[in-house]
Short mmCIF file of C-alpha atoms and ligand atoms in Angstrom, two decimals:
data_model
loop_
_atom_site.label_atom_id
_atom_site.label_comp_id
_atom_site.label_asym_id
_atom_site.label_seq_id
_atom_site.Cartn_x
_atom_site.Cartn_y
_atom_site.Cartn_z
CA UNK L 1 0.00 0.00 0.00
CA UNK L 2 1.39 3.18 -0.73
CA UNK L 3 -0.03 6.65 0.88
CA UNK L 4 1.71 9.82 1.26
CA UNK L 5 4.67 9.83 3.68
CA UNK L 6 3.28 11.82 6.71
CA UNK L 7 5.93 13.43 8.07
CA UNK L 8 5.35 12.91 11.75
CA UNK L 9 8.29 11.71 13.23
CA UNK L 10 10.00 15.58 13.63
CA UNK L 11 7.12 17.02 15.75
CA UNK L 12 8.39 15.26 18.51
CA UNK L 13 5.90 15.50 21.30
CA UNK L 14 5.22 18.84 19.91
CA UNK L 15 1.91 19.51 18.74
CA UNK L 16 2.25 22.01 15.22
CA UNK L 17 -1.11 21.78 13.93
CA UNK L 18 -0.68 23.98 10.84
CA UNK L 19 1.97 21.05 9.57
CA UNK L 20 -0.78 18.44 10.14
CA UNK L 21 -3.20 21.65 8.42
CA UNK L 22 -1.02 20.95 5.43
CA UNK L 23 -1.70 16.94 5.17
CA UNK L 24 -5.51 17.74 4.74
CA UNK L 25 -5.91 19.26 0.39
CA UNK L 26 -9.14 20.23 0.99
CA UNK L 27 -8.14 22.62 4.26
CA UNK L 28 -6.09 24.51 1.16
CA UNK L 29 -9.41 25.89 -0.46
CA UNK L 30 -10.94 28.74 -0.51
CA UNK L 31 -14.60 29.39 0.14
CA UNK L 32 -16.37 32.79 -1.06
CA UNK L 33 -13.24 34.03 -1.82
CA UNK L 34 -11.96 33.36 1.50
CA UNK L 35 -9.41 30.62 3.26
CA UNK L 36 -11.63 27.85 4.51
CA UNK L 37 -11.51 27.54 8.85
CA UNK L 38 -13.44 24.00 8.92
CA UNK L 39 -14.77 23.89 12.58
CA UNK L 40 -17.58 21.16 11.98
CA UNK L 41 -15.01 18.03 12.56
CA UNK L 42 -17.86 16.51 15.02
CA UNK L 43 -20.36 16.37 12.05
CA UNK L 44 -17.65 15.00 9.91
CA UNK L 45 -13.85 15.20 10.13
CA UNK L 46 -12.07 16.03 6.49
CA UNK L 47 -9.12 13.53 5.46
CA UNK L 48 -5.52 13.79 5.10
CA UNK L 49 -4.12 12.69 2.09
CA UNK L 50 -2.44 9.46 3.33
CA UNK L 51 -6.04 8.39 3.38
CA UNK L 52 -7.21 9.58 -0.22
CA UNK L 53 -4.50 7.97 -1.54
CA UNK L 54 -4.31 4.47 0.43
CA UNK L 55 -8.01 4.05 -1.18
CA UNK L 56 -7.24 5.52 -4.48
CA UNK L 57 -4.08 2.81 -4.32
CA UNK L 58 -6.71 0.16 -3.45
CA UNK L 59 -8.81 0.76 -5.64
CA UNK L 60 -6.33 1.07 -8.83
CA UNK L 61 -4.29 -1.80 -7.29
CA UNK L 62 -5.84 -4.33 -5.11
CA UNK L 63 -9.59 -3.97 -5.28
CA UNK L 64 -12.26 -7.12 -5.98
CA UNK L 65 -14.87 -8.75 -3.38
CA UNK L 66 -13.48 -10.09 0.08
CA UNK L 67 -13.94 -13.49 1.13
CA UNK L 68 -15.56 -14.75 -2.35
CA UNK L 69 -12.88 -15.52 -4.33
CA UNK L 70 -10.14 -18.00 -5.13
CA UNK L 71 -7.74 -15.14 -7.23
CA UNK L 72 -4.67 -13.18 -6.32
CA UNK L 73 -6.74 -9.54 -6.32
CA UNK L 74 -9.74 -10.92 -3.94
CA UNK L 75 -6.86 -13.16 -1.65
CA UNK L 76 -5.17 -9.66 -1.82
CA UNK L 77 -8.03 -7.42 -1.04
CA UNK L 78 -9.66 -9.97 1.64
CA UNK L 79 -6.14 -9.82 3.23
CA UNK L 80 -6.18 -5.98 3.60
CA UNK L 81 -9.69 -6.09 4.26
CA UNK L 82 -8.93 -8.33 7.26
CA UNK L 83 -5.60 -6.27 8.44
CA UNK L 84 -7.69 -3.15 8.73
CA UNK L 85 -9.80 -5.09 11.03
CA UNK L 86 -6.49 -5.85 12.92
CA UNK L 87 -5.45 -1.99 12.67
CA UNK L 88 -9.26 -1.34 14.86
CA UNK L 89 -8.48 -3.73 17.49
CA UNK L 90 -5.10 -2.38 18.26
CA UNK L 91 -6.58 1.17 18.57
CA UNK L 92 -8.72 0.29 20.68
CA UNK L 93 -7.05 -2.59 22.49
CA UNK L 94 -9.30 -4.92 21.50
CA UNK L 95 -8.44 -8.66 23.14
CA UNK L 96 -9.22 -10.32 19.39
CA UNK L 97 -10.03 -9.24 15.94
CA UNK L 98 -13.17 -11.09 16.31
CA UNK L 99 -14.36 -8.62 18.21
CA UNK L 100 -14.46 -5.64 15.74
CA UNK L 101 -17.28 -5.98 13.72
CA UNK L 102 -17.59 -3.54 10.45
CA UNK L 103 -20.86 -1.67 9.67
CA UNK L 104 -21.75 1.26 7.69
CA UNK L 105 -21.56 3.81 10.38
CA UNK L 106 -22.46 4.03 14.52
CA UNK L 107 -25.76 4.46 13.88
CA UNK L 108 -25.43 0.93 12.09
CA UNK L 109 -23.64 -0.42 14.82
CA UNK L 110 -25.72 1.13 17.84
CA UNK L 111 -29.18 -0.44 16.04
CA UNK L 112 -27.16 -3.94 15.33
CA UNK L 113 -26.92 -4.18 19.15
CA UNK L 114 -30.32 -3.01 19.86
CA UNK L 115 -31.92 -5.43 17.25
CA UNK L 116 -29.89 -8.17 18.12
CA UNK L 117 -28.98 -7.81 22.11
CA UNK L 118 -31.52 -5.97 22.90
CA UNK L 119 -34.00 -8.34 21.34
CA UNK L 120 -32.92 -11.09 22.59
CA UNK L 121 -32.88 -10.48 26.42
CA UNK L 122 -35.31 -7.20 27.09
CA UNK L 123 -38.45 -8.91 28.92
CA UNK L 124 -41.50 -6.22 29.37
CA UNK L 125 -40.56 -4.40 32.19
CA UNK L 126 -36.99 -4.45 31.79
CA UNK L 127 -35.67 -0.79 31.47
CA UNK L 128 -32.83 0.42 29.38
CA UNK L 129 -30.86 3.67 30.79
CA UNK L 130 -29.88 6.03 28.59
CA UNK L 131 -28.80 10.37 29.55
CA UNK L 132 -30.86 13.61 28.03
CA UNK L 133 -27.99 14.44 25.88
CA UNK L 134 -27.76 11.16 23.72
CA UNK L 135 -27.67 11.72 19.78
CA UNK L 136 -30.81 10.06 17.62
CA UNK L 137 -29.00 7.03 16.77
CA UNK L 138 -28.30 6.26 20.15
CA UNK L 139 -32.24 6.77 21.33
CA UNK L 140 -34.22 5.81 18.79
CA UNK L 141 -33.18 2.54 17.82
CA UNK L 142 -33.40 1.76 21.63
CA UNK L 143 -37.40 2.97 21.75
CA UNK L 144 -37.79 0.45 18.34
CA UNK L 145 -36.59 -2.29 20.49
CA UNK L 146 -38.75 -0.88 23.88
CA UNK L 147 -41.99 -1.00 22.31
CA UNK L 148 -40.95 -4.32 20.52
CA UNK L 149 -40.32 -5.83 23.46
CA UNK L 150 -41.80 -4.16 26.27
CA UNK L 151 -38.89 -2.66 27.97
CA UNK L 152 -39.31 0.79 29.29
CA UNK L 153 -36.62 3.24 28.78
CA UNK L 154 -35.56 5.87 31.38
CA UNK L 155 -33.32 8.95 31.26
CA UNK L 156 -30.74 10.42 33.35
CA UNK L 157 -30.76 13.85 33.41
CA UNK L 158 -28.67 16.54 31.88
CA UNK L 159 -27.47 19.15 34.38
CA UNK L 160 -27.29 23.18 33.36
CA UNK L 161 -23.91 22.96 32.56
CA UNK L 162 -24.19 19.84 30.64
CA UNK L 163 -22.85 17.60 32.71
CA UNK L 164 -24.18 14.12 34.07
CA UNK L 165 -24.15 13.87 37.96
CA UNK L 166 -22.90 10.44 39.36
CA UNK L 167 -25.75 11.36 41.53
CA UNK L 168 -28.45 10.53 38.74
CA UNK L 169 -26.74 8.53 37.15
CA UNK L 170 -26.83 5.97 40.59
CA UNK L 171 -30.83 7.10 40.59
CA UNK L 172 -31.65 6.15 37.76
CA UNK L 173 -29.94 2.80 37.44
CA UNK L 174 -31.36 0.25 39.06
CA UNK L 175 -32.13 -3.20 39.39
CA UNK L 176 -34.75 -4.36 36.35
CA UNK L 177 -32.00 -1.73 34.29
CA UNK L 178 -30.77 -4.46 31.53
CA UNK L 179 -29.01 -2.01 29.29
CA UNK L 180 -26.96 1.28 29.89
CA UNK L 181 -26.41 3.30 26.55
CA UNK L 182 -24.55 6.38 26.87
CA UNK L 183 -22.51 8.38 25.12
CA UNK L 184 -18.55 8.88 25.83
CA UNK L 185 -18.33 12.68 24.67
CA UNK L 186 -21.72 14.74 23.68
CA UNK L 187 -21.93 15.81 19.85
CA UNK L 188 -23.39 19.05 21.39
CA UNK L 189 -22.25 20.01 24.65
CA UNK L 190 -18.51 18.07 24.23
CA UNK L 191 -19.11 16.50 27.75
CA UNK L 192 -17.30 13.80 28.98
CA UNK L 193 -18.85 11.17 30.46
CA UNK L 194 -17.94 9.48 33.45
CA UNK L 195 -18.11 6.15 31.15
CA UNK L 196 -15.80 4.20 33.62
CA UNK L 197 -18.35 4.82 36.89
CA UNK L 198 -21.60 4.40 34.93
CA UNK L 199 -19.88 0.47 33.79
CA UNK L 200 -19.27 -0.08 37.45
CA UNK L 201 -23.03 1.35 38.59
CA UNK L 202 -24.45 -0.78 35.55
CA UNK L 203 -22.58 -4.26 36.23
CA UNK L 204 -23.11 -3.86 39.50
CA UNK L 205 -26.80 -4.48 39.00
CA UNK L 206 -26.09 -6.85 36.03
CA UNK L 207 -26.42 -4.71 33.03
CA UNK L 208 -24.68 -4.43 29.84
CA UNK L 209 -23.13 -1.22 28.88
CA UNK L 210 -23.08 -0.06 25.09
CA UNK L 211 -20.92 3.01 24.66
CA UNK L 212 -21.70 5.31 21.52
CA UNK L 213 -18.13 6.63 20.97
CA UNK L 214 -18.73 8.70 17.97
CA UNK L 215 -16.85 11.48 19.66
CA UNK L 216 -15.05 9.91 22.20
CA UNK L 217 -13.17 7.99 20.07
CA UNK L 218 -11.74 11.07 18.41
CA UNK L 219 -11.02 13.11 21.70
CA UNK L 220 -9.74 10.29 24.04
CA UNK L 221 -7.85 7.51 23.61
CA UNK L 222 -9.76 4.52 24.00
CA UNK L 223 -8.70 1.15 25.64
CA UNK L 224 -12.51 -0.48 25.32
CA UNK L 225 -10.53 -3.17 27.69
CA UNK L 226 -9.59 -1.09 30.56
CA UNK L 227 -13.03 0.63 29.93
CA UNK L 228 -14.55 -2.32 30.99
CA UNK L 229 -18.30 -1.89 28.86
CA UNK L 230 -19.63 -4.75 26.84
CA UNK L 231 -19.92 -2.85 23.86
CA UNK L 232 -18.44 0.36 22.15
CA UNK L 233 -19.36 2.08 18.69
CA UNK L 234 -18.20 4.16 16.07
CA UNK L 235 -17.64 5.92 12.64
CA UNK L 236 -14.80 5.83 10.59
CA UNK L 237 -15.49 9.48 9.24
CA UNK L 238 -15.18 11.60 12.24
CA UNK L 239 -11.74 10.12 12.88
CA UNK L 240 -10.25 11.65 9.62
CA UNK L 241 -11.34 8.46 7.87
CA UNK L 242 -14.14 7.70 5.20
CA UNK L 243 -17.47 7.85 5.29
CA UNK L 244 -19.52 4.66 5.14
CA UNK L 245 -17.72 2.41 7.85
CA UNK L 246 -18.38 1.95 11.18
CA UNK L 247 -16.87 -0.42 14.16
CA UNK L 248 -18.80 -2.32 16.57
CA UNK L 249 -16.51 -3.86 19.16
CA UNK L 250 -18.18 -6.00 21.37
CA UNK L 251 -16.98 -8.93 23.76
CA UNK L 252 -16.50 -11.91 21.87
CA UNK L 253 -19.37 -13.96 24.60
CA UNK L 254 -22.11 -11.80 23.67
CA UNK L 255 -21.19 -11.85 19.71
CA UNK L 256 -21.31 -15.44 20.11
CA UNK L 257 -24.50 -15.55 21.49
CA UNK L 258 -26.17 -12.57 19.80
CA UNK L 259 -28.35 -13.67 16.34
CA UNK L 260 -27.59 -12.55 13.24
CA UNK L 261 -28.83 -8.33 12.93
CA UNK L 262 -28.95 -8.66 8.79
CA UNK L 263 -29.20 -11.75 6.58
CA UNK L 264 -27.39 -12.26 3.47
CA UNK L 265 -23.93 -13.00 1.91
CA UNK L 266 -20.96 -14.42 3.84
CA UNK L 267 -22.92 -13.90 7.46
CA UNK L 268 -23.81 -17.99 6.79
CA UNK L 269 -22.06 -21.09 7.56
CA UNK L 270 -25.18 -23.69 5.77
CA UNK L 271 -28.53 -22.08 3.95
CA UNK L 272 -31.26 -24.38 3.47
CA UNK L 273 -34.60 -23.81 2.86
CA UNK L 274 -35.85 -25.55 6.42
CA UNK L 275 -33.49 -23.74 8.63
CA UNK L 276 -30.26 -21.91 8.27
CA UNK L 277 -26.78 -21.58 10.30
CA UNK L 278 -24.43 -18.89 11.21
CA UNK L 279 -21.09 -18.47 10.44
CA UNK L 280 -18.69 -17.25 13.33
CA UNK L 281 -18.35 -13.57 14.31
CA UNK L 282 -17.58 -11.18 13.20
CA UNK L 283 -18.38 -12.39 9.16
CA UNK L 284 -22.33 -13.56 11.79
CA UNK L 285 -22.67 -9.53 11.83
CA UNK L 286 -21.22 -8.32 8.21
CA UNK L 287 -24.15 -9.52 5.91
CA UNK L 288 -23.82 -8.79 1.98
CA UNK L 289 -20.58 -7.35 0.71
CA UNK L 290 -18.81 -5.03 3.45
CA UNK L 291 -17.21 -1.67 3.02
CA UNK L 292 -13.78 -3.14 1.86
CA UNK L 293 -12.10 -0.14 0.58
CA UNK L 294 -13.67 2.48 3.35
CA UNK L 295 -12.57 0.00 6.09
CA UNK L 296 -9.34 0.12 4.47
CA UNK L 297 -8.97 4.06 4.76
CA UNK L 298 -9.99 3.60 8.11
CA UNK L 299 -7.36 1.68 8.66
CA UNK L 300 -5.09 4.53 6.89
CA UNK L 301 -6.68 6.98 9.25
CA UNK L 302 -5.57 5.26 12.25
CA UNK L 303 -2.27 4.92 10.92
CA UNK L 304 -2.00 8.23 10.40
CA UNK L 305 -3.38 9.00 13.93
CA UNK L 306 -1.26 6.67 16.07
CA UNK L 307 1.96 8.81 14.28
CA UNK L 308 0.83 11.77 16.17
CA UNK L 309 1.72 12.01 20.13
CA UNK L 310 -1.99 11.22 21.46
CA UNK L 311 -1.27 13.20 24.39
CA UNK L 312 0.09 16.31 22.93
CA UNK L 313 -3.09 16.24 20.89
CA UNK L 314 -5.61 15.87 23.35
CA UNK L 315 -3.37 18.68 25.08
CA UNK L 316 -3.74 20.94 21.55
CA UNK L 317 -7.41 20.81 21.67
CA UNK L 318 -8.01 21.27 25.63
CA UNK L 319 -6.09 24.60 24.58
CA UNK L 320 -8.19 25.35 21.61
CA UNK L 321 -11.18 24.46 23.76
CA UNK L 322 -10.00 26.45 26.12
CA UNK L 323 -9.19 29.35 24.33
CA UNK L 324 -12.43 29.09 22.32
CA UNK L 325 -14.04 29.13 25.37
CA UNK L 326 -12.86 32.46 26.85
CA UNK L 327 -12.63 34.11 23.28
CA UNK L 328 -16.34 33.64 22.56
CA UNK L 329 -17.82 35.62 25.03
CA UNK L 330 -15.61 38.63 24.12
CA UNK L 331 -18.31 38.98 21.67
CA UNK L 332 -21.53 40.93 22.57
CA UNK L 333 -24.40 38.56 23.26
CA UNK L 334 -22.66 35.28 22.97
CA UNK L 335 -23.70 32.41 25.39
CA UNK L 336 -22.02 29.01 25.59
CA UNK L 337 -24.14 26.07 25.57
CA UNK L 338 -21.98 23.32 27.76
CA UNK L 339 -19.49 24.25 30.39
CA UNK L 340 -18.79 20.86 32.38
CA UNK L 341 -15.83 20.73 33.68
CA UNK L 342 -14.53 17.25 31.72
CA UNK L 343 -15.19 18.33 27.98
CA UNK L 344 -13.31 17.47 24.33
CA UNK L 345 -13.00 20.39 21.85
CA UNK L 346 -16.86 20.35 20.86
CA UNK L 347 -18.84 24.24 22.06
CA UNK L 348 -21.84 24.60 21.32
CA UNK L 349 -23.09 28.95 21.64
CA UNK L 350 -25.98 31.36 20.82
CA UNK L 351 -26.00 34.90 20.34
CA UNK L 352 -28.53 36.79 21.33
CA UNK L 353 -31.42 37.97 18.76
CA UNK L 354 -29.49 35.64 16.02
CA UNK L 355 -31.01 32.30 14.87
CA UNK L 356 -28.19 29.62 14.92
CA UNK L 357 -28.72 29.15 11.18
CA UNK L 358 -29.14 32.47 10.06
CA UNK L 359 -25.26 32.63 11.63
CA UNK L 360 -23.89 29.87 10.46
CA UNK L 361 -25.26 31.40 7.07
CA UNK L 362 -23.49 34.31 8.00
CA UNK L 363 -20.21 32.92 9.15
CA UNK L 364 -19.78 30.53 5.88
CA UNK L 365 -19.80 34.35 4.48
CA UNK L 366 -16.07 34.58 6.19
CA UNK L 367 -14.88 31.01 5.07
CA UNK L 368 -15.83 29.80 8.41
CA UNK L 369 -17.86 26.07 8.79
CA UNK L 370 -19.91 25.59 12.21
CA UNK L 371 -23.28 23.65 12.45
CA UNK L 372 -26.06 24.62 13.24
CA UNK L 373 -29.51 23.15 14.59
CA UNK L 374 -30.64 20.72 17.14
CA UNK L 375 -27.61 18.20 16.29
CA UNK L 376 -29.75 15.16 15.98
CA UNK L 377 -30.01 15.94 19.88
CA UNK L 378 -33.78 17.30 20.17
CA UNK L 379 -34.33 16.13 23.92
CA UNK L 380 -31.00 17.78 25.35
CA UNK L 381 -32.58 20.95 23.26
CA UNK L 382 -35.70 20.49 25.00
CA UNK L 383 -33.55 20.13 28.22
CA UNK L 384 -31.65 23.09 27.84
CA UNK L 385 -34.44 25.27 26.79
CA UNK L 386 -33.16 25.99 23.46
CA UNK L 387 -34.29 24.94 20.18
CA UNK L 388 -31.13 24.76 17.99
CA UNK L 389 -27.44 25.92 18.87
CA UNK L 390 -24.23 27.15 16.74
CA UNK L 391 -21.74 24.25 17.11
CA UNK L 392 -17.53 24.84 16.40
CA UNK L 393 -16.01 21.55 16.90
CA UNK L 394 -11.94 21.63 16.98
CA UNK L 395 -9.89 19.00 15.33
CA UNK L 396 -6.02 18.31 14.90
CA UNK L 397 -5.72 20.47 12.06
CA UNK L 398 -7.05 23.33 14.21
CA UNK L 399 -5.20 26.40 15.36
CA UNK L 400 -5.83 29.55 17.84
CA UNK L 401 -5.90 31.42 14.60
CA UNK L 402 -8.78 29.60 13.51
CA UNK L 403 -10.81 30.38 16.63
CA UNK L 404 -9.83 34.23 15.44
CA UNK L 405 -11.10 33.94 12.48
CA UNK L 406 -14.38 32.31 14.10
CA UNK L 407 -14.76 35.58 16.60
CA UNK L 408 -13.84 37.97 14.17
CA UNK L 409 -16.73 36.76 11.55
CA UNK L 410 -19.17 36.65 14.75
CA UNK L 411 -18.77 40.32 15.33
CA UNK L 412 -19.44 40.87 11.54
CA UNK L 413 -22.61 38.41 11.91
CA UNK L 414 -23.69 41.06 14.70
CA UNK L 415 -23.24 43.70 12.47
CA UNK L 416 -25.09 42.02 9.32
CA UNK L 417 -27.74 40.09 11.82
CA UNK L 418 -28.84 42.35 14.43
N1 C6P I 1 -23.02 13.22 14.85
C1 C6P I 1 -22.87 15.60 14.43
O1 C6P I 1 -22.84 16.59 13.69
P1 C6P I 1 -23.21 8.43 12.03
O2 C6P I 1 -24.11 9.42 11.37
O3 C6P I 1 -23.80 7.04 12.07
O4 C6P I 1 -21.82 8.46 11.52
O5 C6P I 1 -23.04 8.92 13.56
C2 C6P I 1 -24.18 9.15 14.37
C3 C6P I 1 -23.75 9.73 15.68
C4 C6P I 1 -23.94 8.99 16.84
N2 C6P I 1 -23.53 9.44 18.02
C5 C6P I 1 -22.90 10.62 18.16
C6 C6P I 1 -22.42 11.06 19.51
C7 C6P I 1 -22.68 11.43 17.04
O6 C6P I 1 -22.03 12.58 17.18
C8 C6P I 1 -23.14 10.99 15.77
C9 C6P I 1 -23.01 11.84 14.57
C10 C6P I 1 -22.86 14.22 13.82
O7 C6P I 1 -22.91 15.71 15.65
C11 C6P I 1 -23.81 14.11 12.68
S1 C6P I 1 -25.49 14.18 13.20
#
């Protein structure tokens, strides 16, 4: 596999995010006339070239069907295929490859273990805990599964500043609680969550804890081993990798015993018409053809990644956040929307007398990219009184500069808005 050399090795523990700046082509473009400042990496993160190009090289070199075929460019693609899997479980210290499981996106992975897990052990009356400032994916596919099966679902609650008490968190877990979903880092708010204490509070009564680490995998870095849930989920694309792949890790007992979530392709070991079998995990949980090539950049992506000192870059963004943070509300009117004391480089903000949207119109105006809206995060809305909020989210390509740029074009917005 080829892939731009990323030339890593010099920083050296220290963090110089405008050389990293220069891995990313599409950070190089200008919007309206003006240099891009991307601060929506917790919607989507963009991708350094070592990632373009390790799927461009796959696909020009070493692309065909995995697992099908009997020929040098399918043994050769299946092989890759499988070594990105082996990339995933090293990230996230995985005890076997088994264990990572490939799907589309979280949102695939979080409704695989509701459909499947959840199924097959919520009994009517059975409750499954999740908090108020959960994304969609990781509430909805849990109410499919409650009113399939019975379960009720109950909520810890969001505090002011957007953090989760251990308080309610130990109030609202308790003994018929079955399943504990919660997220490791909000999309909204950029709280961490005490993941570590809610696994001890949940096994303690016997309950399985699925973590959505969307963000958290991007902010922290994760050992889902010394974490200690049962299951842990995320996408490929917020991590500087492609769109349309996902990882499910989950403990190799409960992928054994879990059914099937799809049906199709390689997920089989016999098919006959009276009654079928399943092959072993993790090919049980990848029905029809899998993402070979965006599992592949994945893989890339963590490459890239575990070049860079992880703690000088969780150290880079606490000091954008930080500086973000005390920088916004130079500006007339601003209000941050999350101020928990544990939080990765995600702020949420309003300004007074300015719809989110109608700034984040504004703002793209100056080059600058935040989102806007309710974050596919309507009950923490609802919880914090709001209806929509403006969203910067800071990645590794991010600099002080950037956050600048982002207060400068908010005192234009007032100007233009108000
Ligand atoms: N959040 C955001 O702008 P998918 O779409 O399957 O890759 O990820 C869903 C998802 C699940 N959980 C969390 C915590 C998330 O942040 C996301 C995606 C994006 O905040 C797009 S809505």
């Amino acid at each position: 596999m080829t892939g731009t050399a990323v030339k890593l090795d010099a920083i050296n523990g220290r963090f110089d995010a405008l050389a990293f700046k220069r891995d990313f082509p599409i950070l190089a473009k200008l919007v309206h006339g003006k240099p891009l400042t991307y601060l929506d990496s917790a919607a989507s993160a963009q991708k350094p070239k070592a990632v373009i190009d390790a799927m461009t090289f796959a696909y020009e070199n070493e692309y065909a069907n995995v697992h099908r075929g009997a020929y040098y460019l399918s043994e050769k693609a299946t092989s890759n295929y499988e070594a990105a899997r082996e990339t995933v479980r090293k990230f996230v210290n995985a005890a076997h490859a088994e264990e990572i499981v490939f799907t589309k996106g979280a949102t695939e992975a979080l409704n695989l273990v509701a459909a499947s897990y959840g199924r097959s052990v919520l009994q009517p009356g059975d409750e499954v805990v999740l908090t108020e400032l959960e994304h969609h994916s990781n509430i909805v596919p849990w109410q499919l599964i409650c009113e399939a099966t019975g379960a009720e679902l109950r909520v810890i609650p969001v505090s002011a500043d957007g953090s989760v008490s251990l308080d309610s968190i130990q109030s609202t877990i308790g003994v018929r609680t079955k399943i504990v979903a919660v997220a490791h880092v909000s999309n909204v708010l950029g709280t961490i969550l005490p993941v570590e204490q809610i696994v001890e509070l949940a096994h303690a009564v016997g309950a399985k804890v699925v973590i959505d680490g969307c963000q958290g995998v991007v902010h922290e870095a994760v050992d889902v081993q010394a974490l200690g849930c049962d299951f842990y989920a995320f996408s490929g694309h917020k991590l500087y990798g492609p769109n349309g792949i996902g990882v499910l890790w989950a403990r190799r007992e409960l992928l054994d015993a879990m059914p099937p979530y799809q049906g199709g392709g390689e997920m089989i070991a016999t098919v006959k018409f009276a009654k079928s079998t399943w092959a072993e995990p993790p090919a049980k949980f990848e029905a029809g053809t899998p993402p070979i090539v965006p599992a592949i950049g994945l893989a890339a992506a963590i490459d890239y990644l575990s070049r860079i000192d992880r703690a000088a870059l969780i150290e880079h963004e606490r000091d954008l956040l930080g500086y973000a943070m005390d920088r916004l509300v130079t500006v007339p009117g601003v209000k941050l929307i999350g101020t928990a004391q544990r939080k990765a480089s995600v702020q949420s903000f309003v300004m007074d007398g300015a719809h989110p949207h109608d700034l984040a119109t504004v703002l793209d105006r100056s080059g600058v990219a935040v989102r806007a809206g309710h974050h596919c995060a309507q009950p923490l809305m609802t919880a914090l009184g709001v209806t929509a909020t403006s969203r910067a989210s800071f990645a590794l390509y991010n600099t002080r500069e950037d956050v600048d740029v982002l207060v400068a074009a908010l005192h234009k917005a007032r100007e233009i808005l108000l």
